Amino acid sequence: MTSQSPLATEDTSPPRPEGSGGDGGLQAGLKNRHLSMIAIGGVIGAGLFVGSGSGIAAAGPAILISYALVGAMVVLVMRMLGEMAAARPTSGSFSAYADQALGRWAGFSIGWLYWFFWVVVLAVEATAGAKILNGWIPGVPQWGWALIVMLVLTAVNLAAVGSYGEFEFWFAGIKVVAIGAFVIVGLLAVFGVLPGSDNPGNGFGHLTDAGGFFPEGPGAILTGVLMVVFSFMGSEIVTLAAGESEDPQKAVTRATNSVIWRIGIFYLGSIFVVLTLLPWNDGSILKDGSYVAALNSIGIPHAGQVMDVIVLTAVLSCLNSGLYTASRMAFSLGRRGDAPKAFARTTSRGVPRVAILGSVVFGFLAVWFNYQWPDTVFDFLLNSSGAVALFVWLVICFTQLRMRGIILREQPEKLVVKMWLFPYLTWATIAMISFVLVYMLTDDAGREQVLLSLLVAVFVVVFSLVRERVRPRTGR
């Protein structure tokens, strides 16, 4: 290592042997414990803590069905992605697979859309974290905290992939422990066996005692689906990180197999506890947030401050993973000639420095837009990336339909993770995602997100197709 130049240089080393980890110039700096925690924590976004109260208010106890439906959709998508990632782990993940299975235009388009999604998320999470920190230390302005948070996490990602992994290990660990403790303590209070609890312990009574299980009607389930679907984004990060792990195939297989219980405990379990501790129409759920309201009902002192710490942890974790994910997607696009070549260069530590800096610059710009023009420019960025998550999942489905045959022809021994009931469940998942997109068009907020996201997607696809036609003529 010490003999290599510290300057960023394009990797020209020969291909690594199977199982050695790493992807191109990247290094296998992520340990198994890092991958395990990234897989577990990846499905726990700040949206679960912050946005669940609105879903409960819209659908009542039936929001559990909304979470279950979206959770099932994510499990199926992750199974498809796991099949491809276990066979061919790479930092480009589904973008690289779409490139192979559907064509250069598909890999280019979904890769850049995914990158766009995460750099906008950087601005959202930096602003959310800044608000919490500003509340604790008001002497530093919000924009100052946003800048500090972005600079610190940029430094973490520039140091080495192991720094990202270590940071995420501890921050994801805090999220996991917090939700696990919440579920256990909450269930004890629900059944009236928690010592010193202020909650009356009504068992499952609150699921039906305020207008029944469907107080807003069965149709509210679909409204709930629209409100919770985006809080699941991030579960696919582990397949990008696998390219920099010691044993990619094992890491992806383990993450794919565990996604069911992760969603079951962290999403369904925690929301179930909230709904059994309080009536769904309790005003404190919207006023204080669902988790704070639940903790207050038990009598946990300083519940708001405790939840602020947990939400800040989730925000920093999401920021860290967002920067990592955006930079690795940019790196992969650079390697395939779909982004500037500089994005594909790595330092002697295996860090794609230019890809990281390129991503964070756009993130800084988006933060600035959020403070300068929150209701115009930033609102456009937010809405135009809003439905990208669903587009990504849809592309994963179509890619897997083609990749199964490619893997069977070229590397059948690599097919260690298989999609259940192929191709029927794949087509069923495509139908589910398509239905959600169409249903969003009937919702005022959802309609704007779908149409603007579709507009950006069409622009990127058209650009990629024109680019492919021009490149042979120019010889580039």
PDB file of N, CA, C and O in Angstrom, residues 409-448:
ATOM      1  N   ARG A 409     -27.115 -19.419 -18.385  1.00  0.00           N
ATOM      2  CA  ARG A 409     -26.290 -19.755 -19.538  1.00  0.00           C
ATOM      3  C   ARG A 409     -24.799 -19.639 -19.242  1.00  0.00           C
ATOM      4  O   ARG A 409     -24.010 -20.482 -19.656  1.00  0.00           O
ATOM      5  N   GLU A 410     -24.434 -18.573 -18.523  1.00  0.00           N
ATOM      6  CA  GLU A 410     -23.013 -18.269 -18.359  1.00  0.00           C
ATOM      7  C   GLU A 410     -22.403 -18.782 -17.060  1.00  0.00           C
ATOM      8  O   GLU A 410     -21.247 -19.210 -17.040  1.00  0.00           O
ATOM      9  N   GLN A 411     -23.143 -18.710 -15.960  1.00  0.00           N
ATOM     10  CA  GLN A 411     -22.611 -19.117 -14.652  1.00  0.00           C
ATOM     11  C   GLN A 411     -23.702 -19.775 -13.809  1.00  0.00           C
ATOM     12  O   GLN A 411     -24.079 -19.264 -12.756  1.00  0.00           O
ATOM     13  N   PRO A 412     -24.209 -20.915 -14.224  1.00  0.00           N
ATOM     14  CA  PRO A 412     -25.313 -21.534 -13.481  1.00  0.00           C
ATOM     15  C   PRO A 412     -24.973 -21.856 -12.031  1.00  0.00           C
ATOM     16  O   PRO A 412     -25.864 -21.858 -11.165  1.00  0.00           O
ATOM     17  N   GLU A 413     -23.697 -22.101 -11.756  1.00  0.00           N
ATOM     18  CA  GLU A 413     -23.298 -22.432 -10.374  1.00  0.00           C
ATOM     19  C   GLU A 413     -23.420 -21.231  -9.443  1.00  0.00           C
ATOM     20  O   GLU A 413     -23.414 -21.374  -8.212  1.00  0.00           O
ATOM     21  N   LYS A 414     -23.522 -20.022 -10.020  1.00  0.00           N
ATOM     22  CA  LYS A 414     -23.622 -18.808  -9.216  1.00  0.00           C
ATOM     23  C   LYS A 414     -25.055 -18.516  -8.753  1.00  0.00           C
ATOM     24  O   LYS A 414     -25.289 -17.595  -7.971  1.00  0.00           O
ATOM     25  N   LEU A 415     -26.010 -19.272  -9.245  1.00  0.00           N
ATOM     26  CA  LEU A 415     -27.412 -19.008  -8.910  1.00  0.00           C
ATOM     27  C   LEU A 415     -27.725 -19.625  -7.538  1.00  0.00           C
ATOM     28  O   LEU A 415     -28.448 -20.609  -7.430  1.00  0.00           O
ATOM     29  N   VAL A 416     -27.192 -19.012  -6.478  1.00  0.00           N
ATOM     30  CA  VAL A 416     -27.344 -19.557  -5.126  1.00  0.00           C
ATOM     31  C   VAL A 416     -28.567 -18.976  -4.420  1.00  0.00           C
ATOM     32  O   VAL A 416     -29.081 -19.555  -3.469  1.00  0.00           O
ATOM     33  N   VAL A 417     -29.003 -17.803  -4.855  1.00  0.00           N
ATOM     34  CA  VAL A 417     -30.239 -17.200  -4.344  1.00  0.00           C
ATOM     35  C   VAL A 417     -31.216 -17.157  -5.507  1.00  0.00           C
ATOM     36  O   VAL A 417     -30.902 -16.641  -6.575  1.00  0.00           O
ATOM     37  N   LYS A 418     -32.405 -17.720  -5.314  1.00  0.00           N
ATOM     38  CA  LYS A 418     -33.381 -17.781  -6.403  1.00  0.00           C
ATOM     39  C   LYS A 418     -34.676 -17.073  -6.016  1.00  0.00           C
ATOM     40  O   LYS A 418     -35.153 -17.207  -4.897  1.00  0.00           O
ATOM     41  N   MET A 419     -35.217 -16.346  -6.979  1.00  0.00           N
ATOM     42  CA  MET A 419     -36.513 -15.708  -6.796  1.00  0.00           C
ATOM     43  C   MET A 419     -37.579 -16.785  -6.700  1.00  0.00           C
ATOM     44  O   MET A 419     -37.586 -17.742  -7.482  1.00  0.00           O
ATOM     45  N   TRP A 420     -38.466 -16.628  -5.722  1.00  0.00           N
ATOM     46  CA  TRP A 420     -39.522 -17.621  -5.540  1.00  0.00           C
ATOM     47  C   TRP A 420     -40.506 -17.595  -6.719  1.00  0.00           C
ATOM     48  O   TRP A 420     -40.822 -16.550  -7.268  1.00  0.00           O
ATOM     49  N   LEU A 421     -40.994 -18.765  -7.088  1.00  0.00           N
ATOM     50  CA  LEU A 421     -42.046 -18.929  -8.101  1.00  0.00           C
ATOM     51  C   LEU A 421     -41.778 -18.103  -9.360  1.00  0.00           C
ATOM     52  O   LEU A 421     -42.668 -17.448  -9.915  1.00  0.00           O
ATOM     53  N   PHE A 422     -40.529 -18.113  -9.797  1.00  0.00           N
ATOM     54  CA  PHE A 422     -40.154 -17.385 -11.023  1.00  0.00           C
ATOM     55  C   PHE A 422     -40.838 -18.027 -12.233  1.00  0.00           C
ATOM     56  O   PHE A 422     -40.892 -19.261 -12.330  1.00  0.00           O
ATOM     57  N   PRO A 423     -41.399 -17.240 -13.160  1.00  0.00           N
ATOM     58  CA  PRO A 423     -41.436 -15.767 -13.224  1.00  0.00           C
ATOM     59  C   PRO A 423     -42.726 -15.152 -12.692  1.00  0.00           C
ATOM     60  O   PRO A 423     -42.935 -13.953 -12.822  1.00  0.00           O
ATOM     61  N   TYR A 424     -43.588 -16.000 -12.104  1.00  0.00           N
ATOM     62  CA  TYR A 424     -44.934 -15.526 -11.745  1.00  0.00           C
ATOM     63  C   TYR A 424     -44.906 -14.421 -10.695  1.00  0.00           C
ATOM     64  O   TYR A 424     -45.602 -13.401 -10.813  1.00  0.00           O
ATOM     65  N   LEU A 425     -44.090 -14.608  -9.626  1.00  0.00           N
ATOM     66  CA  LEU A 425     -44.031 -13.576  -8.596  1.00  0.00           C
ATOM     67  C   LEU A 425     -43.340 -12.315  -9.104  1.00  0.00           C
ATOM     68  O   LEU A 425     -43.629 -11.218  -8.631  1.00  0.00           O
ATOM     69  N   THR A 426     -42.443 -12.467 -10.055  1.00  0.00           N
ATOM     70  CA  THR A 426     -41.804 -11.286 -10.644  1.00  0.00           C
ATOM     71  C   THR A 426     -42.841 -10.444 -11.370  1.00  0.00           C
ATOM     72  O   THR A 426     -42.905  -9.216 -11.199  1.00  0.00           O
ATOM     73  N   TRP A 427     -43.668 -11.094 -12.181  1.00  0.00           N
ATOM     74  CA  TRP A 427     -44.723 -10.373 -12.892  1.00  0.00           C
ATOM     75  C   TRP A 427     -45.752  -9.802 -11.922  1.00  0.00           C
ATOM     76  O   TRP A 427     -46.279  -8.699 -12.139  1.00  0.00           O
ATOM     77  N   ALA A 428     -46.050 -10.520 -10.842  1.00  0.00           N
ATOM     78  CA  ALA A 428     -46.991 -10.017  -9.837  1.00  0.00           C
ATOM     79  C   ALA A 428     -46.444  -8.759  -9.166  1.00  0.00           C
ATOM     80  O   ALA A 428     -47.194  -7.801  -8.900  1.00  0.00           O
ATOM     81  N   THR A 429     -45.133  -8.736  -8.922  1.00  0.00           N
ATOM     82  CA  THR A 429     -44.505  -7.557  -8.322  1.00  0.00           C
ATOM     83  C   THR A 429     -44.548  -6.372  -9.278  1.00  0.00           C
ATOM     84  O   THR A 429     -44.799  -5.234  -8.869  1.00  0.00           O
ATOM     85  N   ILE A 430     -44.301  -6.637 -10.556  1.00  0.00           N
ATOM     86  CA  ILE A 430     -44.405  -5.581 -11.576  1.00  0.00           C
ATOM     87  C   ILE A 430     -45.811  -4.988 -11.570  1.00  0.00           C
ATOM     88  O   ILE A 430     -45.984  -3.760 -11.641  1.00  0.00           O
ATOM     89  N   ALA A 431     -46.813  -5.858 -11.461  1.00  0.00           N
ATOM     90  CA  ALA A 431     -48.201  -5.386 -11.437  1.00  0.00           C
ATOM     91  C   ALA A 431     -48.464  -4.541 -10.189  1.00  0.00           C
ATOM     92  O   ALA A 431     -49.141  -3.500 -10.266  1.00  0.00           O
ATOM     93  N   MET A 432     -47.923  -4.956  -9.041  1.00  0.00           N
ATOM     94  CA  MET A 432     -48.120  -4.215  -7.792  1.00  0.00           C
ATOM     95  C   MET A 432     -47.507  -2.816  -7.878  1.00  0.00           C
ATOM     96  O   MET A 432     -48.142  -1.818  -7.516  1.00  0.00           O
ATOM     97  N   ILE A 433     -46.266  -2.745  -8.356  1.00  0.00           N
ATOM     98  CA  ILE A 433     -45.581  -1.447  -8.450  1.00  0.00           C
ATOM     99  C   ILE A 433     -46.295  -0.540  -9.456  1.00  0.00           C
ATOM    100  O   ILE A 433     -46.487   0.654  -9.213  1.00  0.00           O
ATOM    101  N   SER A 434     -46.706  -1.125 -10.589  1.00  0.00           N
ATOM    102  CA  SER A 434     -47.417  -0.346 -11.613  1.00  0.00           C
ATOM    103  C   SER A 434     -48.729   0.194 -11.061  1.00  0.00           C
ATOM    104  O   SER A 434     -49.108   1.346 -11.327  1.00  0.00           O
ATOM    105  N   PHE A 435     -49.415  -0.623 -10.272  1.00  0.00           N
ATOM    106  CA  PHE A 435     -50.678  -0.195  -9.663  1.00  0.00           C
ATOM    107  C   PHE A 435     -50.452   0.995  -8.733  1.00  0.00           C
ATOM    108  O   PHE A 435     -51.226   1.965  -8.736  1.00  0.00           O
ATOM    109  N   VAL A 436     -49.390   0.930  -7.919  1.00  0.00           N
ATOM    110  CA  VAL A 436     -49.087   2.032  -7.001  1.00  0.00           C
ATOM    111  C   VAL A 436     -48.811   3.313  -7.784  1.00  0.00           C
ATOM    112  O   VAL A 436     -49.303   4.395  -7.427  1.00  0.00           O
ATOM    113  N   LEU A 437     -48.053   3.211  -8.872  1.00  0.00           N
ATOM    114  CA  LEU A 437     -47.754   4.390  -9.692  1.00  0.00           C
ATOM    115  C   LEU A 437     -49.022   4.987 -10.303  1.00  0.00           C
ATOM    116  O   LEU A 437     -49.209   6.208 -10.303  1.00  0.00           O
ATOM    117  N   VAL A 438     -49.889   4.119 -10.803  1.00  0.00           N
ATOM    118  CA  VAL A 438     -51.141   4.601 -11.399  1.00  0.00           C
ATOM    119  C   VAL A 438     -52.036   5.215 -10.328  1.00  0.00           C
ATOM    120  O   VAL A 438     -52.652   6.277 -10.538  1.00  0.00           O
ATOM    121  N   TYR A 439     -52.096   4.572  -9.168  1.00  0.00           N
ATOM    122  CA  TYR A 439     -52.938   5.093  -8.086  1.00  0.00           C
ATOM    123  C   TYR A 439     -52.433   6.446  -7.591  1.00  0.00           C
ATOM    124  O   TYR A 439     -53.220   7.300  -7.174  1.00  0.00           O
ATOM    125  N   MET A 440     -51.102   6.640  -7.642  1.00  0.00           N
ATOM    126  CA  MET A 440     -50.542   7.928  -7.242  1.00  0.00           C
ATOM    127  C   MET A 440     -51.080   9.068  -8.103  1.00  0.00           C
ATOM    128  O   MET A 440     -51.175  10.210  -7.648  1.00  0.00           O
ATOM    129  N   LEU A 441     -51.439   8.749  -9.341  1.00  0.00           N
ATOM    130  CA  LEU A 441     -51.971   9.780 -10.241  1.00  0.00           C
ATOM    131  C   LEU A 441     -53.341  10.284  -9.786  1.00  0.00           C
ATOM    132  O   LEU A 441     -53.783  11.353 -10.212  1.00  0.00           O
ATOM    133  N   THR A 442     -54.012   9.530  -8.921  1.00  0.00           N
ATOM    134  CA  THR A 442     -55.312   9.955  -8.410  1.00  0.00           C
ATOM    135  C   THR A 442     -55.178  10.800  -7.147  1.00  0.00           C
ATOM    136  O   THR A 442     -56.155  11.341  -6.652  1.00  0.00           O
ATOM    137  N   ASP A 443     -53.953  10.874  -6.617  1.00  0.00           N
ATOM    138  CA  ASP A 443     -53.688  11.637  -5.402  1.00  0.00           C
ATOM    139  C   ASP A 443     -53.009  12.955  -5.785  1.00  0.00           C
ATOM    140  O   ASP A 443     -52.094  12.969  -6.610  1.00  0.00           O
ATOM    141  N   ASP A 444     -53.435  14.052  -5.161  1.00  0.00           N
ATOM    142  CA  ASP A 444     -52.917  15.364  -5.563  1.00  0.00           C
ATOM    143  C   ASP A 444     -51.401  15.457  -5.410  1.00  0.00           C
ATOM    144  O   ASP A 444     -50.694  15.852  -6.344  1.00  0.00           O
ATOM    145  N   ALA A 445     -50.890  15.093  -4.235  1.00  0.00           N
ATOM    146  CA  ALA A 445     -49.450  15.174  -4.012  1.00  0.00           C
ATOM    147  C   ALA A 445     -48.717  14.111  -4.829  1.00  0.00           C
ATOM    148  O   ALA A 445     -47.658  14.369  -5.411  1.00  0.00           O
ATOM    149  N   GLY A 446     -49.302  12.916  -4.888  1.00  0.00           N
ATOM    150  CA  GLY A 446     -48.674  11.827  -5.624  1.00  0.00           C
ATOM    151  C   GLY A 446     -48.612  12.087  -7.118  1.00  0.00           C
ATOM    152  O   GLY A 446     -47.647  11.720  -7.783  1.00  0.00           O
ATOM    153  N   ARG A 447     -49.666  12.746  -7.647  1.00  0.00           N
ATOM    154  CA  ARG A 447     -49.721  13.026  -9.089  1.00  0.00           C
ATOM    155  C   ARG A 447     -48.539  13.897  -9.517  1.00  0.00           C
ATOM    156  O   ARG A 447     -47.870  13.629 -10.522  1.00  0.00           O
ATOM    157  N   GLU A 448     -48.247  14.918  -8.732  1.00  0.00           N
ATOM    158  CA  GLU A 448     -47.138  15.812  -9.068  1.00  0.00           C
ATOM    159  C   GLU A 448     -45.803  15.062  -9.035  1.00  0.00           C
ATOM    160  O   GLU A 448     -44.954  15.244  -9.909  1.00  0.00           O
TER     161      GLU A 448
END
